[in-house]
PDB file of C-alpha atoms and ligand atoms in Angstrom:
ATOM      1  CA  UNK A   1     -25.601 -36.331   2.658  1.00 40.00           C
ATOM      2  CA  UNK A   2     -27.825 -39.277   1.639  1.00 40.00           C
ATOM      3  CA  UNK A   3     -27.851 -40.907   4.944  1.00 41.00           C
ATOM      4  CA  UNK A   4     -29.543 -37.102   6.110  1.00 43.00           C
ATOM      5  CA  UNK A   5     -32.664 -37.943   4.297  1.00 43.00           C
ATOM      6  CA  UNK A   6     -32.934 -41.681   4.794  1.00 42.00           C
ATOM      7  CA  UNK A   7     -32.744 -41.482   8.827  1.00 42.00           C
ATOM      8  CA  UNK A   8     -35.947 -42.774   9.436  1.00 44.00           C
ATOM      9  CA  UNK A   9     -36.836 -40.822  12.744  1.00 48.00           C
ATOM     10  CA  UNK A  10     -39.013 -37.663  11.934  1.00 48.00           C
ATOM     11  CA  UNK A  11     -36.782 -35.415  14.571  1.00 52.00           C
ATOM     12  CA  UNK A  12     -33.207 -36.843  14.104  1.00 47.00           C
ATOM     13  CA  UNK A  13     -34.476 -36.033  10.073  1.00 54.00           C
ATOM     14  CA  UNK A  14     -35.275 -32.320  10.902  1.00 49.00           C
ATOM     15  CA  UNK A  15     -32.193 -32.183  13.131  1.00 51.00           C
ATOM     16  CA  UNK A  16     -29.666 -33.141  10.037  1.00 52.00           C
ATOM     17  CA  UNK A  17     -31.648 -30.295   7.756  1.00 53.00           C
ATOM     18  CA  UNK A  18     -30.674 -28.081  10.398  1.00 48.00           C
ATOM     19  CA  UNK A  19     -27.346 -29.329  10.906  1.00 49.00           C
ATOM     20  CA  UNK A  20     -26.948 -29.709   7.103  1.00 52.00           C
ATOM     21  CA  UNK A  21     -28.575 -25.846   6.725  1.00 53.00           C
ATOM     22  CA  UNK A  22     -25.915 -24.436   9.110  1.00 54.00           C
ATOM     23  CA  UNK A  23     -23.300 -26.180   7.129  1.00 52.00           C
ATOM     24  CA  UNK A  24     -24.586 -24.908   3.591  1.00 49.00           C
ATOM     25  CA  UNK A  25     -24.337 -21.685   5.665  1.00 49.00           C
ATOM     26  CA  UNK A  26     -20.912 -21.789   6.995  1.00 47.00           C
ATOM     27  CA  UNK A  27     -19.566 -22.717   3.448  1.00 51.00           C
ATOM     28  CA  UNK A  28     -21.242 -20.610   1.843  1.00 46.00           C
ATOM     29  CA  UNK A  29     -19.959 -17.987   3.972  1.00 46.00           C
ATOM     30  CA  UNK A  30     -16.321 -19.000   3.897  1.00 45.00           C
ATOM     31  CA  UNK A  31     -16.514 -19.570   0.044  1.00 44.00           C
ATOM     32  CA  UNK A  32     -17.857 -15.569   0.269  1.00 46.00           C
ATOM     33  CA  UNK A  33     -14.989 -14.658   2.321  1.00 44.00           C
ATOM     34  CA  UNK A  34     -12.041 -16.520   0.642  1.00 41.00           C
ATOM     35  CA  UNK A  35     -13.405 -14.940  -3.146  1.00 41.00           C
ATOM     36  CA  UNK A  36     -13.709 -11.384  -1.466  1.00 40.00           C
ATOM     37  CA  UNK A  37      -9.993 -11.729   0.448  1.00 39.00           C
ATOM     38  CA  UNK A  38      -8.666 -13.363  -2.562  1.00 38.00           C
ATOM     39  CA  UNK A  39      -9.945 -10.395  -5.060  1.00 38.00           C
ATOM     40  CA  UNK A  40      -9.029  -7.990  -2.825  1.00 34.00           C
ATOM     41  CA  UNK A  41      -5.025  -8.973  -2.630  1.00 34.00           C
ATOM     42  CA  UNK A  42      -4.587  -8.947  -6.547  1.00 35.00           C
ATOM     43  CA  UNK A  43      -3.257  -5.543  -7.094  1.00 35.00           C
ATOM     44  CA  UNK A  44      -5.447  -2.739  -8.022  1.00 36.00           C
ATOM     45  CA  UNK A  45      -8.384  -4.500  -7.582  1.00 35.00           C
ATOM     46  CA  UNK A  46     -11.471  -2.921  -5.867  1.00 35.00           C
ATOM     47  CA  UNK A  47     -15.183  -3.898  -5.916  1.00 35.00           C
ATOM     48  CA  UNK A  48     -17.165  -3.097  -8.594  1.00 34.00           C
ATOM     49  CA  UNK A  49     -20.379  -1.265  -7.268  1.00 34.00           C
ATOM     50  CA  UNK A  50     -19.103   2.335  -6.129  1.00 33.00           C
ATOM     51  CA  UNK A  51     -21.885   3.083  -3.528  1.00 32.00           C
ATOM     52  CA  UNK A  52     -20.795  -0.267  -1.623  1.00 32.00           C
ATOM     53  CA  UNK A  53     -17.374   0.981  -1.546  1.00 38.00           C
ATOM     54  CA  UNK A  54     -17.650   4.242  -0.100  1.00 38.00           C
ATOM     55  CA  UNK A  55     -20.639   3.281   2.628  1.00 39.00           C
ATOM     56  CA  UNK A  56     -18.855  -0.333   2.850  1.00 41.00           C
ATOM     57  CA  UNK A  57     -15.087  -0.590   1.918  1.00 47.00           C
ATOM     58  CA  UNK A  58     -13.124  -4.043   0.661  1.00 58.00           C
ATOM     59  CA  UNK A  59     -11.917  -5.991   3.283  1.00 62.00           C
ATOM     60  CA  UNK A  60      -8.511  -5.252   2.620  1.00 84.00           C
ATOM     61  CA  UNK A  61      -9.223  -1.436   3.315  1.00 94.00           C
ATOM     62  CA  UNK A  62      -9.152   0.011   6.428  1.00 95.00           C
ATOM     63  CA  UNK A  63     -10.429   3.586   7.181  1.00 96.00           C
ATOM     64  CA  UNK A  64      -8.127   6.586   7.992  1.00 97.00           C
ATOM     65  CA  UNK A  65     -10.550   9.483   9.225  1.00 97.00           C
ATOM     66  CA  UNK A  66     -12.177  11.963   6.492  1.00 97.00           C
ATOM     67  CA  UNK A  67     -12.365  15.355   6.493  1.00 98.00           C
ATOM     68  CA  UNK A  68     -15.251  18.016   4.370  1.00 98.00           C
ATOM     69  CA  UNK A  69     -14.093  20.004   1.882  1.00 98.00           C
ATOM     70  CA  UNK A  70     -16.173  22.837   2.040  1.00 97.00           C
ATOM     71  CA  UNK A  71     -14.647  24.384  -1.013  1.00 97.00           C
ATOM     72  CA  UNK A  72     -15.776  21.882  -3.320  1.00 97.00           C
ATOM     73  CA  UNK A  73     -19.004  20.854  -0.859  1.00 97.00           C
ATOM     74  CA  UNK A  74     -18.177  17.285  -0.888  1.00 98.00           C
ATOM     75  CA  UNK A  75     -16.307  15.142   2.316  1.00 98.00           C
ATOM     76  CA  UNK A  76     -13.149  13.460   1.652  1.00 98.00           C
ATOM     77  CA  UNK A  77     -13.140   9.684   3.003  1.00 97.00           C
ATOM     78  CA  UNK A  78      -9.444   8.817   3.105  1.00 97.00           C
ATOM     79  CA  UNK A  79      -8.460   4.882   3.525  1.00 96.00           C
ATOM     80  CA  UNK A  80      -5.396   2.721   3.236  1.00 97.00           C
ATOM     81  CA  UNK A  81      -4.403  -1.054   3.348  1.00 94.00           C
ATOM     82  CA  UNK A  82      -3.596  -0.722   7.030  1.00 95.00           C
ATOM     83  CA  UNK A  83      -2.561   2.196   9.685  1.00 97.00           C
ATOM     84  CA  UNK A  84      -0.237   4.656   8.047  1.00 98.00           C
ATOM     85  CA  UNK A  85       3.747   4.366   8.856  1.00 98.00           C
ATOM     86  CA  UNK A  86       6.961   4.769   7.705  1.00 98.00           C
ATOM     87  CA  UNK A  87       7.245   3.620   4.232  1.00 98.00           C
ATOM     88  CA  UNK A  88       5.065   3.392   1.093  1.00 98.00           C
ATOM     89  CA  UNK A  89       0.905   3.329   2.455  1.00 98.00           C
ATOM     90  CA  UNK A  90      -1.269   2.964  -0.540  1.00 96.00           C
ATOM     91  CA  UNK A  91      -3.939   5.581  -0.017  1.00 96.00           C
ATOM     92  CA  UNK A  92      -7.512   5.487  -1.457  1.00 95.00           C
ATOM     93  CA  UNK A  93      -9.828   8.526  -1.570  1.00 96.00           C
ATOM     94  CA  UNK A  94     -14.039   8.819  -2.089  1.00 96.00           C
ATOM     95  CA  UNK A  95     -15.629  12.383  -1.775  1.00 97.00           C
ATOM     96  CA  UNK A  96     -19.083  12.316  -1.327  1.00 97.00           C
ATOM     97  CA  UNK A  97     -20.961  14.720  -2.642  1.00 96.00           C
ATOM     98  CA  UNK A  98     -22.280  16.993   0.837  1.00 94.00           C
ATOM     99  CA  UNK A  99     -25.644  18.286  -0.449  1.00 93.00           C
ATOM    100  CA  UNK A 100     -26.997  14.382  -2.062  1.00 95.00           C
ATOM    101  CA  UNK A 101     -24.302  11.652  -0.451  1.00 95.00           C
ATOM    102  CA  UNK A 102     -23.419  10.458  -3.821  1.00 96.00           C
ATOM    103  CA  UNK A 103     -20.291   9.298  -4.879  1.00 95.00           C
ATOM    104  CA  UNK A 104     -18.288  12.090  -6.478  1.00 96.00           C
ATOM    105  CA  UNK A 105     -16.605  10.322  -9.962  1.00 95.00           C
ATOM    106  CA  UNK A 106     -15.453  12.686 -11.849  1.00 95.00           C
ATOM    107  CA  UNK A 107     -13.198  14.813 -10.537  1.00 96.00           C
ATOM    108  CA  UNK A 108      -9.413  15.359  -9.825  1.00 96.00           C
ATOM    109  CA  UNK A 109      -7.200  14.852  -6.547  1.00 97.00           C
ATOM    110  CA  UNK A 110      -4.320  16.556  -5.878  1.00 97.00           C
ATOM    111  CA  UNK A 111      -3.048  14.944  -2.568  1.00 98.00           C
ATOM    112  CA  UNK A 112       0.296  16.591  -0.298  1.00 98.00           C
ATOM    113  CA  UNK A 113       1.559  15.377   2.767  1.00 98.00           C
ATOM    114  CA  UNK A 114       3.589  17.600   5.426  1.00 98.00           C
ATOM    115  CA  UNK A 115       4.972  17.585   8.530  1.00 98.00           C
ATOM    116  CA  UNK A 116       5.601  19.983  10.989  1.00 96.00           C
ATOM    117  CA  UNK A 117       8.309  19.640  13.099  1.00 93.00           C
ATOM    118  CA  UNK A 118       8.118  23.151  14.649  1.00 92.00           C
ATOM    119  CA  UNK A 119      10.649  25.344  13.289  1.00 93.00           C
ATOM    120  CA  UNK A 120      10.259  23.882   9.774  1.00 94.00           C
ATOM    121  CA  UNK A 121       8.297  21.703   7.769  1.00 96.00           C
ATOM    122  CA  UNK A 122       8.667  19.385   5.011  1.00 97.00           C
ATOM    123  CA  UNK A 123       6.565  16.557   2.736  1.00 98.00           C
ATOM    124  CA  UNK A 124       7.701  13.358   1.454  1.00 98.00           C
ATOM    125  CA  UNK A 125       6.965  11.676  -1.529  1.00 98.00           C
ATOM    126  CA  UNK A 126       3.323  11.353  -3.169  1.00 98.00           C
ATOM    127  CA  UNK A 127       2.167   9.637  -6.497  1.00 97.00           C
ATOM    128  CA  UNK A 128      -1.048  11.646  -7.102  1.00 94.00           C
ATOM    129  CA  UNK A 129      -2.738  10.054 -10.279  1.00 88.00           C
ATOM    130  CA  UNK A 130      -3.000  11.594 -13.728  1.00 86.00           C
ATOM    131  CA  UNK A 131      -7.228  10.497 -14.075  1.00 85.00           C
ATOM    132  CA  UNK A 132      -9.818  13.096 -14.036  1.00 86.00           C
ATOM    133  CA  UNK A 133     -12.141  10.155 -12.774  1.00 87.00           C
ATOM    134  CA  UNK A 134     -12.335   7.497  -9.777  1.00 88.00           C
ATOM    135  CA  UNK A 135     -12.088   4.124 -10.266  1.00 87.00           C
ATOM    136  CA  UNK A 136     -15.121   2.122  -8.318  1.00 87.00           C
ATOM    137  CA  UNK A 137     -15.432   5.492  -6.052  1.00 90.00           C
ATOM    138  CA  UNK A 138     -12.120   5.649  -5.169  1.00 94.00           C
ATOM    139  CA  UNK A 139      -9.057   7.643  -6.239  1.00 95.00           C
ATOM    140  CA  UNK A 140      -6.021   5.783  -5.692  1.00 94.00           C
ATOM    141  CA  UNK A 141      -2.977   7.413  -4.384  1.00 95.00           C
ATOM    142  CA  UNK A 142       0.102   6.401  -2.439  1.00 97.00           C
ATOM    143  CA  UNK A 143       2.094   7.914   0.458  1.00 98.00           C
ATOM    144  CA  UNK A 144       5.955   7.408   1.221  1.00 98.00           C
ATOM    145  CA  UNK A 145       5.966   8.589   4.990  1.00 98.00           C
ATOM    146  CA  UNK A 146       9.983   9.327   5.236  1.00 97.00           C
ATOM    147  CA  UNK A 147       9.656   9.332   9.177  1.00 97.00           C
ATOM    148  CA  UNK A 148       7.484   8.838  12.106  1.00 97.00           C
ATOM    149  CA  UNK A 149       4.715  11.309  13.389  1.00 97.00           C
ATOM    150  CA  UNK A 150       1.909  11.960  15.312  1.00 97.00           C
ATOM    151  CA  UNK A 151      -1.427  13.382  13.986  1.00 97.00           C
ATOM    152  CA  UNK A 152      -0.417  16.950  15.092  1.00 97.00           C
ATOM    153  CA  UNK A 153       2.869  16.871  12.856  1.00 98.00           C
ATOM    154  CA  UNK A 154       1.360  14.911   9.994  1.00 98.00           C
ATOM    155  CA  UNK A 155      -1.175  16.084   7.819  1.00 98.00           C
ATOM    156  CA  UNK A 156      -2.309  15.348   4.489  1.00 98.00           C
ATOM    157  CA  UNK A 157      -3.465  17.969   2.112  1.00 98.00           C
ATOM    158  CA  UNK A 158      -6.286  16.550   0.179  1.00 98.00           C
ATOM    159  CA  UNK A 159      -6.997  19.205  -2.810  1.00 98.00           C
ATOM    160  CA  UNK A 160      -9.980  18.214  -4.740  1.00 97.00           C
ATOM    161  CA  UNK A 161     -11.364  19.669  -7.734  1.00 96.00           C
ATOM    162  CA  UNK A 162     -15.294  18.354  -8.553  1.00 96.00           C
ATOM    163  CA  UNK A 163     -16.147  17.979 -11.753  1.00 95.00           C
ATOM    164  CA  UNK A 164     -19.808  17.647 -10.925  1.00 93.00           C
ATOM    165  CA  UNK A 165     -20.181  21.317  -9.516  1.00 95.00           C
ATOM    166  CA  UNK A 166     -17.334  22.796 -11.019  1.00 96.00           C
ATOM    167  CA  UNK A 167     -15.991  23.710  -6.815  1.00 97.00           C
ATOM    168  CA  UNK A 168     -12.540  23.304  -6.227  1.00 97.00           C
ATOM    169  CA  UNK A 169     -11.368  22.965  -2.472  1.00 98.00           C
ATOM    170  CA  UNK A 170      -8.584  21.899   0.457  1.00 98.00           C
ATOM    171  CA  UNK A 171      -9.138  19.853   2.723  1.00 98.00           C
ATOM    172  CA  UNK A 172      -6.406  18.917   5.764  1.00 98.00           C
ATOM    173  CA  UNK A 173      -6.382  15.898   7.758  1.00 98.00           C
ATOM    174  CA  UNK A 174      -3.838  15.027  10.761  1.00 98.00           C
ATOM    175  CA  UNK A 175      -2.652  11.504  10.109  1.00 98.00           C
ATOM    176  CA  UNK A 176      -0.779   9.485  12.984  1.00 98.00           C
ATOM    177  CA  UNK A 177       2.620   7.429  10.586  1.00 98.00           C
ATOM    178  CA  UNK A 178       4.009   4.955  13.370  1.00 98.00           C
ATOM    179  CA  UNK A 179       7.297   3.317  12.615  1.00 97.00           C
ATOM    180  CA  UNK A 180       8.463   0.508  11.160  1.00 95.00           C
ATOM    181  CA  UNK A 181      10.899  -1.598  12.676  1.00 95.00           C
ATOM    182  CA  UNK A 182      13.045  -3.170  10.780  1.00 95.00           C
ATOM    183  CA  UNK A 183      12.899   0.755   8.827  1.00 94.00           C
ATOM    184  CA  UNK A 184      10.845  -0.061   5.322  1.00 97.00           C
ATOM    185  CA  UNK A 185      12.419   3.440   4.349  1.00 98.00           C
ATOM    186  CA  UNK A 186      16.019   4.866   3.781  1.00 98.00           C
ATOM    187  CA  UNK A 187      16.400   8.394   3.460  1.00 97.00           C
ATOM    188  CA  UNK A 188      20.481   8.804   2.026  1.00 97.00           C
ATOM    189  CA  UNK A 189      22.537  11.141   0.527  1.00 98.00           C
ATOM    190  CA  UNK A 190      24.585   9.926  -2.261  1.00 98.00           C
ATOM    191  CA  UNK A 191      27.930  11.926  -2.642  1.00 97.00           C
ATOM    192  CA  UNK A 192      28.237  10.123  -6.036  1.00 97.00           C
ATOM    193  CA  UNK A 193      25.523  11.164  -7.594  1.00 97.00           C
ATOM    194  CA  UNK A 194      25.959  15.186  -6.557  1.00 96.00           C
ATOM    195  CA  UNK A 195      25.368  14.558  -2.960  1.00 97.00           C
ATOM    196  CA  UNK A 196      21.139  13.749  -3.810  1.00 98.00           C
ATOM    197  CA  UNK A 197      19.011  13.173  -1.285  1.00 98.00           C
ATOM    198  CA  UNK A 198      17.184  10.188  -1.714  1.00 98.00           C
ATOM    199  CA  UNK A 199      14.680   8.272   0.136  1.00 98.00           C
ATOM    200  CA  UNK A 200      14.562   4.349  -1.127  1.00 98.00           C
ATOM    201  CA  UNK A 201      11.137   2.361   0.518  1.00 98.00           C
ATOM    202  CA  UNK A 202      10.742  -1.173   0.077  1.00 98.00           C
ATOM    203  CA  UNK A 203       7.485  -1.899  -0.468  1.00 98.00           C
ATOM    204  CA  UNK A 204       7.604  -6.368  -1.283  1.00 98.00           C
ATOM    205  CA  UNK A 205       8.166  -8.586  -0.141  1.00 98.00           C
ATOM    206  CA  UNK A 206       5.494  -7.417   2.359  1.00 95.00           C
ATOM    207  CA  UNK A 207       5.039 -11.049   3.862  1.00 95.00           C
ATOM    208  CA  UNK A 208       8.444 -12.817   2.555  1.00 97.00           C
ATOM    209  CA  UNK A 209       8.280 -16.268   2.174  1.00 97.00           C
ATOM    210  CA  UNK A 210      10.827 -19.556   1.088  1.00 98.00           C
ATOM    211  CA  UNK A 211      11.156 -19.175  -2.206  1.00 98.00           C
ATOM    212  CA  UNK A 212      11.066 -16.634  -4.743  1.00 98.00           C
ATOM    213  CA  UNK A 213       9.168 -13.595  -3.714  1.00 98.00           C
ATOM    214  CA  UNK A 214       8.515 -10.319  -5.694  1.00 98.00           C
ATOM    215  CA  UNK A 215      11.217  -7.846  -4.868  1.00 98.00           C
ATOM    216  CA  UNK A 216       9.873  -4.251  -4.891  1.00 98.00           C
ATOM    217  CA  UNK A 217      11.375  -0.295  -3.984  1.00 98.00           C
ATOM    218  CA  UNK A 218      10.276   3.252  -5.074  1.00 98.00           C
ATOM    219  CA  UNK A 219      13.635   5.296  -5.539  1.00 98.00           C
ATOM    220  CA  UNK A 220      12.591   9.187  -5.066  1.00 98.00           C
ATOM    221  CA  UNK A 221      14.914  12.359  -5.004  1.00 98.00           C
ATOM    222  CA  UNK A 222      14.173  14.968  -2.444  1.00 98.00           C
ATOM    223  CA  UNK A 223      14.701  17.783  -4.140  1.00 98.00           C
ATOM    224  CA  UNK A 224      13.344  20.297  -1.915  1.00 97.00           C
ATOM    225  CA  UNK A 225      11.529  20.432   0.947  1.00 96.00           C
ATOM    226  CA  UNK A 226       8.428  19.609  -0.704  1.00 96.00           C
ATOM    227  CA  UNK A 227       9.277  18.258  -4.282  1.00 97.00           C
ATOM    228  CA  UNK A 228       9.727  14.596  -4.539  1.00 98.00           C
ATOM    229  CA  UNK A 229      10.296  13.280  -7.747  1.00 98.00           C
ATOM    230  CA  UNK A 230      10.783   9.857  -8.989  1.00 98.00           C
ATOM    231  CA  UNK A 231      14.424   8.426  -9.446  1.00 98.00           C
ATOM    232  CA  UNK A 232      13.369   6.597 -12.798  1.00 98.00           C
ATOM    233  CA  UNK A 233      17.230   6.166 -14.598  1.00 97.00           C
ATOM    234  CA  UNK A 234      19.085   4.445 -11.578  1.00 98.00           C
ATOM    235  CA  UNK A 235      19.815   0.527 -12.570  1.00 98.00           C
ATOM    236  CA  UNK A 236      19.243  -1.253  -8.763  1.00 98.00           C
ATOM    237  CA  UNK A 237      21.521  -5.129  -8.249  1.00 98.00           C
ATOM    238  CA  UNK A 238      20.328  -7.215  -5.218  1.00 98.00           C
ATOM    239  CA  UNK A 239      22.171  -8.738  -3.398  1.00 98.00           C
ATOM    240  CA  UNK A 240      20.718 -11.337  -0.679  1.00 98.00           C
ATOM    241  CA  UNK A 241      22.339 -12.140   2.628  1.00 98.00           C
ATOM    242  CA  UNK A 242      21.976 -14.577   5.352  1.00 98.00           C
ATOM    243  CA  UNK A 243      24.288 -12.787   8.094  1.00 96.00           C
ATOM    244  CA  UNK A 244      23.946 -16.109  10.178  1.00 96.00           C
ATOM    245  CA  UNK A 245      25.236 -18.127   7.801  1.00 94.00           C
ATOM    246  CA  UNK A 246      27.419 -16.200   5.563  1.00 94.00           C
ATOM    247  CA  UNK A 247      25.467 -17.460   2.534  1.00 97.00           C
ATOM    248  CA  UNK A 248      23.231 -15.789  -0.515  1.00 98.00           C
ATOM    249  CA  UNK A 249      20.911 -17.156  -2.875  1.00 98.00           C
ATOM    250  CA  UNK A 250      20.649 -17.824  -6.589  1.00 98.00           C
ATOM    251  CA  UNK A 251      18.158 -17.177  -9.276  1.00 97.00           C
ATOM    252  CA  UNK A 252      17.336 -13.301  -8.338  1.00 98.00           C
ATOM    253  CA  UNK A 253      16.037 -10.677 -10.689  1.00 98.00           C
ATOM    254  CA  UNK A 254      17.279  -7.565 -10.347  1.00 98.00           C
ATOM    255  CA  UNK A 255      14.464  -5.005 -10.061  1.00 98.00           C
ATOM    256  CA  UNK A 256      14.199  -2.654 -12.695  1.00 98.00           C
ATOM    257  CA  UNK A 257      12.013   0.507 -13.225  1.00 98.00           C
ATOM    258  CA  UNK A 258       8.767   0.148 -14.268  1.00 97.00           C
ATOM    259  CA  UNK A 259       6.560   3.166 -13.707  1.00 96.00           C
ATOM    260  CA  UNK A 260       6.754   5.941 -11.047  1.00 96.00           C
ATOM    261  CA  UNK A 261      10.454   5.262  -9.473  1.00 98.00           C
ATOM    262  CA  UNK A 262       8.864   1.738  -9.046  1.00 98.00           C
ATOM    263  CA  UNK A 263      11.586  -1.127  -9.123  1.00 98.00           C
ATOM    264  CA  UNK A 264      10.286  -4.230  -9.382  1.00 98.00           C
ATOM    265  CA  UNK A 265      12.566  -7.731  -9.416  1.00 98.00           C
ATOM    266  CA  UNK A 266      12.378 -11.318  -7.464  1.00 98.00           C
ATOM    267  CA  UNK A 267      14.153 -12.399  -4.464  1.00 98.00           C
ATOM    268  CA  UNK A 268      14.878 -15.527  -3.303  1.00 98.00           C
ATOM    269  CA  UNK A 269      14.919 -16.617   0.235  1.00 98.00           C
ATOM    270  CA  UNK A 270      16.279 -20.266   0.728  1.00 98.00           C
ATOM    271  CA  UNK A 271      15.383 -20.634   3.853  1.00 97.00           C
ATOM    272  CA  UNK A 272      13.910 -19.711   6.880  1.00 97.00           C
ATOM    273  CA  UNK A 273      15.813 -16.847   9.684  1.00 97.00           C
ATOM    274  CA  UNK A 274      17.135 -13.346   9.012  1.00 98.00           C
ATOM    275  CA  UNK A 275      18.079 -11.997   5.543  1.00 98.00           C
ATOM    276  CA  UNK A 276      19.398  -8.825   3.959  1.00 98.00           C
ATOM    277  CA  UNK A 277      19.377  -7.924   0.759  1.00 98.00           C
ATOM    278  CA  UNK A 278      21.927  -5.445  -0.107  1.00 98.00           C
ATOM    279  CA  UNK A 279      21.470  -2.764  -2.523  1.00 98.00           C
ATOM    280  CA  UNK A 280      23.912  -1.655  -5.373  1.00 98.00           C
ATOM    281  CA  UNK A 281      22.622   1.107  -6.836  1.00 98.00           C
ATOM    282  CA  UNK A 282      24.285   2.631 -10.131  1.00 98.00           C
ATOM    283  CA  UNK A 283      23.548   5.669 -12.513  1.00 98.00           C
ATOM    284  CA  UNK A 284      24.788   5.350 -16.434  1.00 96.00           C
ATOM    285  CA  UNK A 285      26.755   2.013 -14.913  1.00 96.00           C
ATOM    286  CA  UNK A 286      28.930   3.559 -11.969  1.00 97.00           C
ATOM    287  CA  UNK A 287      28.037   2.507  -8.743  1.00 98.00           C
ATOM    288  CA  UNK A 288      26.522   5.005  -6.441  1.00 98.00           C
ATOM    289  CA  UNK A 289      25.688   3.128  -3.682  1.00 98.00           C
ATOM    290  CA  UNK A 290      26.991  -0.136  -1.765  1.00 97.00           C
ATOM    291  CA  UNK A 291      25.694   0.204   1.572  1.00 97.00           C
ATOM    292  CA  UNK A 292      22.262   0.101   2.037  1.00 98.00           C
ATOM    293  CA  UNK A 293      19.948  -3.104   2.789  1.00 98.00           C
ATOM    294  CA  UNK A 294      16.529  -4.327   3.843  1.00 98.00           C
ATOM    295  CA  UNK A 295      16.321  -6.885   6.501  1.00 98.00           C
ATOM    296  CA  UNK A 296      13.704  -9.523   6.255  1.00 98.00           C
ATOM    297  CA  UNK A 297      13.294 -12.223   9.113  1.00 97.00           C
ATOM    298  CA  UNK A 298      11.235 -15.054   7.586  1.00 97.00           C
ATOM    299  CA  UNK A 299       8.759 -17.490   9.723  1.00 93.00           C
TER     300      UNK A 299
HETATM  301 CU1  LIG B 301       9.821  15.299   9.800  1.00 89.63          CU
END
């Protein structure tokens, strides 16, 4: 920038500080962006001042409607890293106190999704979280949507007990869950394991790339209607495919469990087109299942 402050004209100077100003500026603002997007894909991360997260949410968060719970006299703000659908949708809560508009952190969420399809109703999985406090304002929670609805047959049940007033309350929210295509979510039966239902969603590689790519699924049982516990004991072999070609690839991990009916492994893509990766899925080492895979299609 030396040749900025040597240019000997008075206006051509004042120009370049201008020039060299809006620069500073656009870097600056860039640098601001790239830190903020690249804090806010490193998982569980969220901003560190609460109030800016409930008035002002992370860039990677997108909101989903809220709802009062007059129960507890605080409003529920429900958000997620993009528009619910079929599959695993992290889900992030604030409540906001109704009578001050601060940020509610102590307190417990107990969150249930159903749907109503008319003549019944059902949920799907939920992993509600053990703390009694938020983290940053928010109480993280996730969603496995099992199949596609519109905000009059989804609804989430946001149950929210405030440690600040001692108020316990419901809240319920229609959600729209579009779906996914290819399906991020296999709901199966598995006649050797005592004919369980199971729903399998793959949750990574979210943006699969050539190479090796983290490999993730959650593995729940439906056990009724509206209990869905995690599969933790299954052992889960990959298997990638590239129909096209009739080839696979070496150098995968197979996922195994790590918390939650999370699986979590690597996958290797060698290059780009369409790939499967098959799942064999066994319980105390017999296989239970040989016929299900995710289809990827990489860039
Ligand atoms: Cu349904």
């Amino acid at each position: 920038m030396k040749a900025v402050y040597s240019a000997s004209n008075k206006d051509t100077n004042i120009k370049y500080k201008i020039i060299y100003m809006k620069t500073l500026l656009i870097k600056l603002l860039v640098t601001a962006t790239l830190v903020t997007t690249l804090s806010c894909t490193k998982k569980n991360q969220t901003v560190t001042n609460s109030q800016t997260v409930t008035t002002n949410p992370t860039n990677n968060l997108i909101k989903i409607g809220e709802v009062f719970i007059t129960g507890a006299k605080t409003k529920a703000i429900i958000y997620s890293t993009k528009q619910f659908e079929v599959g695993f949708n992290e889900v992030y809560i604030s409540f906001i106190d109704s009578i001050d508009g601060s940020t509610i952190n102590s307190g417990k969420l107990f969150l249930q999704a159903l749907m109503n399809m008319g003549t019944m109703s059902h949920g799907c999985p939920v992993e509600n979280s053990t703390d009694s406090a938020s983290t940053n304002g928010y109480y993280k929670t996730a969603v496995v949507f099992s199949m596609p609805g519109t905000s009059s047959e989804w609804s989430l049940n946001i149950n929210f007990q405030n440690k600040k007033n001692g108020l316990n309350g419901l809240g319920t929210i229609g959600v729209n869950v579009s779906n996914t295509t290819p399906s991020k979510v296999k709901n199966i039966t598995l006649a050797l394991d005592s004919n369980k239902k199971v729903i399998i969603s793959i949750l990574q590689p979210s943006n699969p790339k050539v190479g090796t790519n983290d490999f993730e699924i959650t593995i729940h049982n439906k056990l009724t209607s509206v209990s869905f516990p995690p599969i933790t004991n299954y052992s889960v072999e990959i298997v990638p495919e590239m129909p096209s070609m009739g080839h696979g690839s070496p150098n995968n991990i197979n996922p195994i469990h790590t918390a939650k009916g999370h699986y979590l492994g690597k996958v290797n893509f060698t290059m780009t087109g369409l790939w499967y990766v098959h799942l064999n899925i066994y319980k105390n080492g017999s296989l239970i299942s040989n016929d299900q895979y995710f289809e990827f299609t990489l860039q």
